[in-house]
Amino acid sequence: MGVHVLLIEDDETIAEPLAEGLRQYGLTVHRVATGGEGLRGPYGDVVILDLGLPDMDGIDVCRAIRETSDVPVVILSARGEEADRVLGLELGADDYLAKPFSVRELVARIRAVHRRSSRQQSYDSEPSSESAPGPLVVDRRTRQVWVGEAPVTLTPKEFDLLALLSEDAGAVYSRQQILDRVWDEHYEGPTKTLDVHVATLRRKLGDPAWIQTLRGVGFRLAVRPRQDTAASDTAS
Ligand code: CA
């Protein structure tokens, strides 16, 4: 299996030859040009992140990725400044490369962070878990949320939305029901607000499949029976 890379870089003149170069080294490259697209994922095995993006600061993209994922992040910067490098690494980036750099150099860094993270994963994960996310825990008393071992930081509205859906996982809640209960009984603002919150929630939970959309009906929280059996041996 080759290494899958998400390349977040807006500059065509850099991104195109870079993607091509990485492919020649046998990597699979998915390229996007904005931070927003990048955050939609999938992140693949390694994220290569340019700091100077048109829609948001690369540092914020790095922070947002870290809220939901342990995927290795290699930062690219034209700035090459010590402050950016330190900030990026503090925010959880795994490595840093100042432009200009050679494709070969980048490939070496990608392979190194990937090796480190796959080794880490095999230490971390129990034999049966593979890439399945941990159970989702919504604690209404303390208003805390975890996916497996990882705490998830939510805004009050995001929490209320998730708490509502988790009251009866698998059951469908209509848009109006959700707006009435999470927003206001006579909420008349844009219903797009709900979609925006659902999108952010999906991202923060690390897997869009947690919240399923039923077109024209509403939303429901996924029920994942395999989680209940994660602790026991599987037959595979
Ligand atoms: Ca750029």
Short mmCIF file of C-alpha atoms in Angstrom, two decimals, chain A:
data_model
loop_
_atom_site.label_atom_id
_atom_site.label_comp_id
_atom_site.label_asym_id
_atom_site.label_seq_id
_atom_site.Cartn_x
_atom_site.Cartn_y
_atom_site.Cartn_z
CA MET A 1 0.00 0.00 0.00
CA GLY A 2 1.34 3.37 -1.03
CA VAL A 3 1.30 6.44 1.15
CA HIS A 4 -1.68 8.76 0.60
CA VAL A 5 -0.91 12.43 0.88
CA LEU A 6 -3.23 15.43 1.17
CA LEU A 7 -1.48 18.43 -0.32
CA ILE A 8 -2.94 21.80 0.77
CA GLU A 9 -1.24 24.41 -1.40
CA ASP A 10 -2.83 27.25 -3.36
CA ASP A 11 0.06 28.15 -5.62
CA GLU A 12 -0.38 26.25 -8.92
CA THR A 13 3.22 26.74 -9.93
CA ILE A 14 4.33 24.92 -6.79
CA ALA A 15 1.48 22.47 -6.29
CA GLU A 16 1.34 20.97 -9.78
CA PRO A 17 5.01 20.02 -10.15
CA LEU A 18 5.11 18.99 -6.51
CA ALA A 19 2.12 16.65 -6.86
CA GLU A 20 3.65 15.22 -10.02
CA GLY A 21 7.02 14.77 -8.33
CA LEU A 22 5.48 13.00 -5.34
CA ARG A 23 3.56 10.67 -7.65
CA GLN A 24 6.79 9.72 -9.33
CA TYR A 25 8.00 8.56 -5.94
CA GLY A 26 4.96 6.31 -5.72
CA LEU A 27 2.86 8.46 -3.41
CA THR A 28 -0.85 8.99 -4.00
CA VAL A 29 -1.58 12.72 -3.94
CA HIS A 30 -4.89 14.47 -3.37
CA ARG A 31 -4.44 18.16 -3.88
CA VAL A 32 -6.61 21.07 -2.68
CA ALA A 33 -6.01 24.80 -2.88
CA THR A 34 -7.72 26.15 0.24
CA GLY A 35 -7.70 25.50 3.97
CA GLY A 36 -11.46 24.94 3.93
CA GLU A 37 -11.23 22.17 1.36
CA GLY A 38 -8.31 20.66 3.20
CA LEU A 39 -10.25 20.46 6.45
CA ARG A 40 -13.01 18.55 4.69
CA GLY A 41 -10.45 15.78 4.23
CA PRO A 42 -9.87 12.94 3.89
CA TYR A 43 -6.43 13.57 5.34
CA GLY A 44 -4.87 10.36 4.07
CA ASP A 45 -1.66 9.21 5.76
CA VAL A 46 0.20 12.52 5.75
CA VAL A 47 -0.91 16.15 5.28
CA ILE A 48 1.40 18.60 3.55
CA LEU A 49 0.30 22.07 4.53
CA ASP A 50 1.32 25.39 3.02
CA LEU A 51 1.13 28.20 5.59
CA GLY A 52 0.16 30.95 3.14
CA LEU A 53 -3.36 30.03 2.00
CA PRO A 54 -5.99 32.34 0.48
CA ASP A 55 -8.88 31.61 2.84
CA MET A 56 -7.26 31.02 6.20
CA ASP A 57 -3.91 31.04 7.93
CA GLY A 58 -2.15 27.70 7.60
CA ILE A 59 -1.45 27.81 11.32
CA ASP A 60 -5.22 27.76 11.96
CA VAL A 61 -5.62 24.87 9.52
CA CYS A 62 -2.97 22.98 11.46
CA ARG A 63 -4.74 23.69 14.73
CA ALA A 64 -8.09 22.55 13.31
CA ILE A 65 -6.62 19.32 11.96
CA ARG A 66 -5.14 18.59 15.38
CA GLU A 67 -8.53 19.00 17.02
CA THR A 68 -9.75 15.90 15.27
CA SER A 69 -6.83 13.90 14.00
CA ASP A 70 -3.35 12.61 14.73
CA VAL A 71 -2.43 12.51 11.04
CA PRO A 72 1.18 13.62 10.56
CA VAL A 73 1.41 17.20 9.26
CA VAL A 74 4.40 18.58 7.36
CA ILE A 75 4.32 22.36 7.09
CA LEU A 76 5.62 24.21 4.03
CA SER A 77 6.42 27.84 4.29
CA ALA A 78 7.84 30.48 2.07
CA ARG A 79 8.44 32.57 5.12
CA GLY A 80 11.01 30.27 6.64
CA GLU A 81 10.82 32.17 9.85
CA GLU A 82 11.70 30.74 13.20
CA ALA A 83 8.45 31.96 14.78
CA ASP A 84 6.27 30.11 12.25
CA ARG A 85 8.30 26.98 12.55
CA VAL A 86 8.05 26.98 16.33
CA LEU A 87 4.35 27.86 16.33
CA GLY A 88 3.60 25.14 13.78
CA LEU A 89 5.48 22.53 15.75
CA GLU A 90 3.86 23.65 19.00
CA LEU A 91 0.47 23.24 17.39
CA GLY A 92 1.27 19.67 16.58
CA ALA A 93 2.86 19.76 13.14
CA ASP A 94 5.37 16.94 12.81
CA ASP A 95 7.90 18.55 10.56
CA TYR A 96 8.66 21.73 8.72
CA LEU A 97 10.21 22.52 5.39
CA ALA A 98 11.14 26.01 4.19
CA LYS A 99 10.69 26.82 0.51
CA PRO A 100 12.47 26.25 -1.73
CA PHE A 101 13.05 22.54 -1.15
CA SER A 102 13.53 19.54 -3.37
CA VAL A 103 10.85 16.91 -3.93
CA ARG A 104 13.33 14.34 -2.73
CA GLU A 105 13.76 16.16 0.54
CA LEU A 106 10.01 16.35 1.05
CA VAL A 107 9.57 12.66 0.24
CA ALA A 108 12.18 11.80 2.85
CA ARG A 109 10.32 13.86 5.47
CA ILE A 110 6.97 12.33 4.50
CA ARG A 111 8.33 8.82 4.80
CA ALA A 112 9.91 9.62 8.16
CA VAL A 113 6.76 11.08 9.75
CA HIS A 114 4.65 8.33 8.24
CA ARG A 115 6.93 5.64 9.62
CA ARG A 116 6.83 7.24 13.04
CA SER A 117 3.04 7.51 13.04
CA SER A 118 2.41 3.96 11.82
CA ARG A 119 4.72 2.67 14.52
CA GLN A 120 2.86 4.79 17.05
CA GLN A 121 -0.48 3.47 15.85
CA SER A 122 0.58 -0.13 16.17
CA TYR A 123 1.60 0.57 19.76
CA ASP A 124 -1.62 2.41 20.47
CA SER A 125 -4.24 0.27 18.88
CA GLU A 126 -5.64 -2.94 20.21
CA PRO A 127 -5.55 -5.79 17.72
CA SER A 128 -9.23 -5.57 16.82
CA SER A 129 -9.65 -1.84 16.44
CA GLU A 130 -7.88 -1.15 13.11
CA SER A 131 -9.09 2.24 11.94
CA ALA A 132 -12.49 2.10 13.59
CA PRO A 133 -13.02 5.17 15.76
CA GLY A 134 -13.49 4.71 19.48
CA PRO A 135 -16.91 4.92 21.04
CA LEU A 136 -18.59 8.30 21.17
CA VAL A 137 -19.28 9.41 24.72
CA VAL A 138 -21.50 12.40 25.43
CA ASP A 139 -21.50 13.34 29.10
CA ARG A 140 -24.42 15.71 29.69
CA ARG A 141 -23.52 16.29 33.31
CA THR A 142 -20.07 17.72 32.56
CA ARG A 143 -20.83 18.67 28.95
CA GLN A 144 -17.78 16.75 27.76
CA VAL A 145 -17.43 14.62 24.67
CA TRP A 146 -14.94 11.94 23.77
CA VAL A 147 -14.29 9.84 20.71
CA GLY A 148 -12.39 6.92 22.16
CA GLU A 149 -9.65 8.40 24.32
CA ALA A 150 -9.69 11.78 22.60
CA PRO A 151 -11.62 14.66 24.15
CA VAL A 152 -13.59 16.73 21.62
CA THR A 153 -13.96 20.46 22.20
CA LEU A 154 -17.37 21.77 21.15
CA THR A 155 -19.12 25.12 21.27
CA PRO A 156 -22.30 25.22 23.42
CA LYS A 157 -24.57 24.90 20.37
CA GLU A 158 -22.54 22.07 18.90
CA PHE A 159 -22.77 20.27 22.22
CA ASP A 160 -26.53 20.82 22.48
CA LEU A 161 -26.99 19.51 18.95
CA LEU A 162 -24.94 16.39 19.62
CA ALA A 163 -26.62 15.87 22.99
CA LEU A 164 -30.03 15.99 21.32
CA LEU A 165 -29.09 13.50 18.58
CA SER A 166 -27.51 11.19 21.13
CA GLU A 167 -30.67 11.06 23.25
CA ASP A 168 -31.84 8.41 20.83
CA ALA A 169 -29.01 7.33 18.54
CA GLY A 170 -30.32 5.98 15.27
CA ALA A 171 -33.57 7.92 15.50
CA VAL A 172 -34.19 10.64 12.94
CA TYR A 173 -34.67 14.19 14.16
CA SER A 174 -36.30 16.58 11.71
CA ARG A 175 -34.69 19.91 10.98
CA GLN A 176 -37.56 21.68 12.69
CA GLN A 177 -37.31 19.50 15.80
CA ILE A 178 -33.63 20.28 16.04
CA LEU A 179 -34.06 24.00 15.46
CA ASP A 180 -36.83 24.11 18.07
CA ARG A 181 -34.85 22.27 20.70
CA VAL A 182 -31.31 23.45 20.13
CA TRP A 183 -31.96 26.96 18.97
CA ASP A 184 -35.31 28.46 19.85
CA GLU A 185 -38.88 27.37 19.67
CA HIS A 186 -39.67 30.15 17.28
CA TYR A 187 -36.35 30.17 15.51
CA GLU A 188 -36.70 31.91 12.18
CA GLY A 189 -33.08 32.52 11.28
CA PRO A 190 -31.41 30.83 8.33
CA THR A 191 -31.74 27.03 8.51
CA LYS A 192 -28.29 26.95 6.95
CA THR A 193 -27.04 27.60 10.48
CA LEU A 194 -27.98 24.03 11.27
CA ASP A 195 -26.00 22.68 8.30
CA VAL A 196 -22.98 24.69 9.32
CA HIS A 197 -23.12 23.27 12.84
CA VAL A 198 -23.57 19.74 11.53
CA ALA A 199 -20.55 20.18 9.25
CA THR A 200 -18.35 21.47 12.08
CA LEU A 201 -19.53 18.73 14.38
CA ARG A 202 -18.70 16.07 11.80
CA ARG A 203 -15.26 17.51 11.37
CA LYS A 204 -14.60 17.67 15.09
CA LEU A 205 -15.80 14.12 15.61
CA GLY A 206 -13.22 13.08 13.02
CA ASP A 207 -15.61 11.11 10.84
CA PRO A 208 -18.55 12.51 8.85
CA ALA A 209 -20.36 9.18 9.20
CA TRP A 210 -21.23 9.94 12.83
CA ILE A 211 -24.05 12.21 11.70
CA GLN A 212 -26.15 10.95 8.82
CA THR A 213 -28.22 13.24 6.63
CA LEU A 214 -31.61 12.05 5.47
CA ARG A 215 -32.37 14.35 2.61
CA GLY A 216 -35.56 16.33 3.07
CA VAL A 217 -36.09 14.74 6.48
CA GLY A 218 -33.39 15.49 8.97
CA PHE A 219 -30.40 14.01 10.76
CA ARG A 220 -29.55 11.09 12.95
CA LEU A 221 -26.60 9.93 14.96
CA ALA A 222 -25.05 6.74 13.62
CA VAL A 223 -25.35 3.60 15.68
CA ARG A 224 -22.23 1.51 15.40
CA PRO A 225 -22.78 -1.87 16.91
CA ARG A 226 -19.20 -2.92 16.18
CA GLN A 227 -18.07 -0.51 18.89
CA ASP A 228 -19.82 -2.56 21.51
CA THR A 229 -17.81 -5.57 20.46
CA ALA A 230 -14.51 -3.71 20.09
CA ALA A 231 -13.25 -4.97 23.43
CA SER A 232 -13.90 -8.61 22.69
CA ASP A 233 -12.10 -10.74 20.16
CA THR A 234 -13.28 -10.59 16.59
CA ALA A 235 -13.57 -13.64 14.41
CA SER A 236 -11.29 -12.40 11.67
#
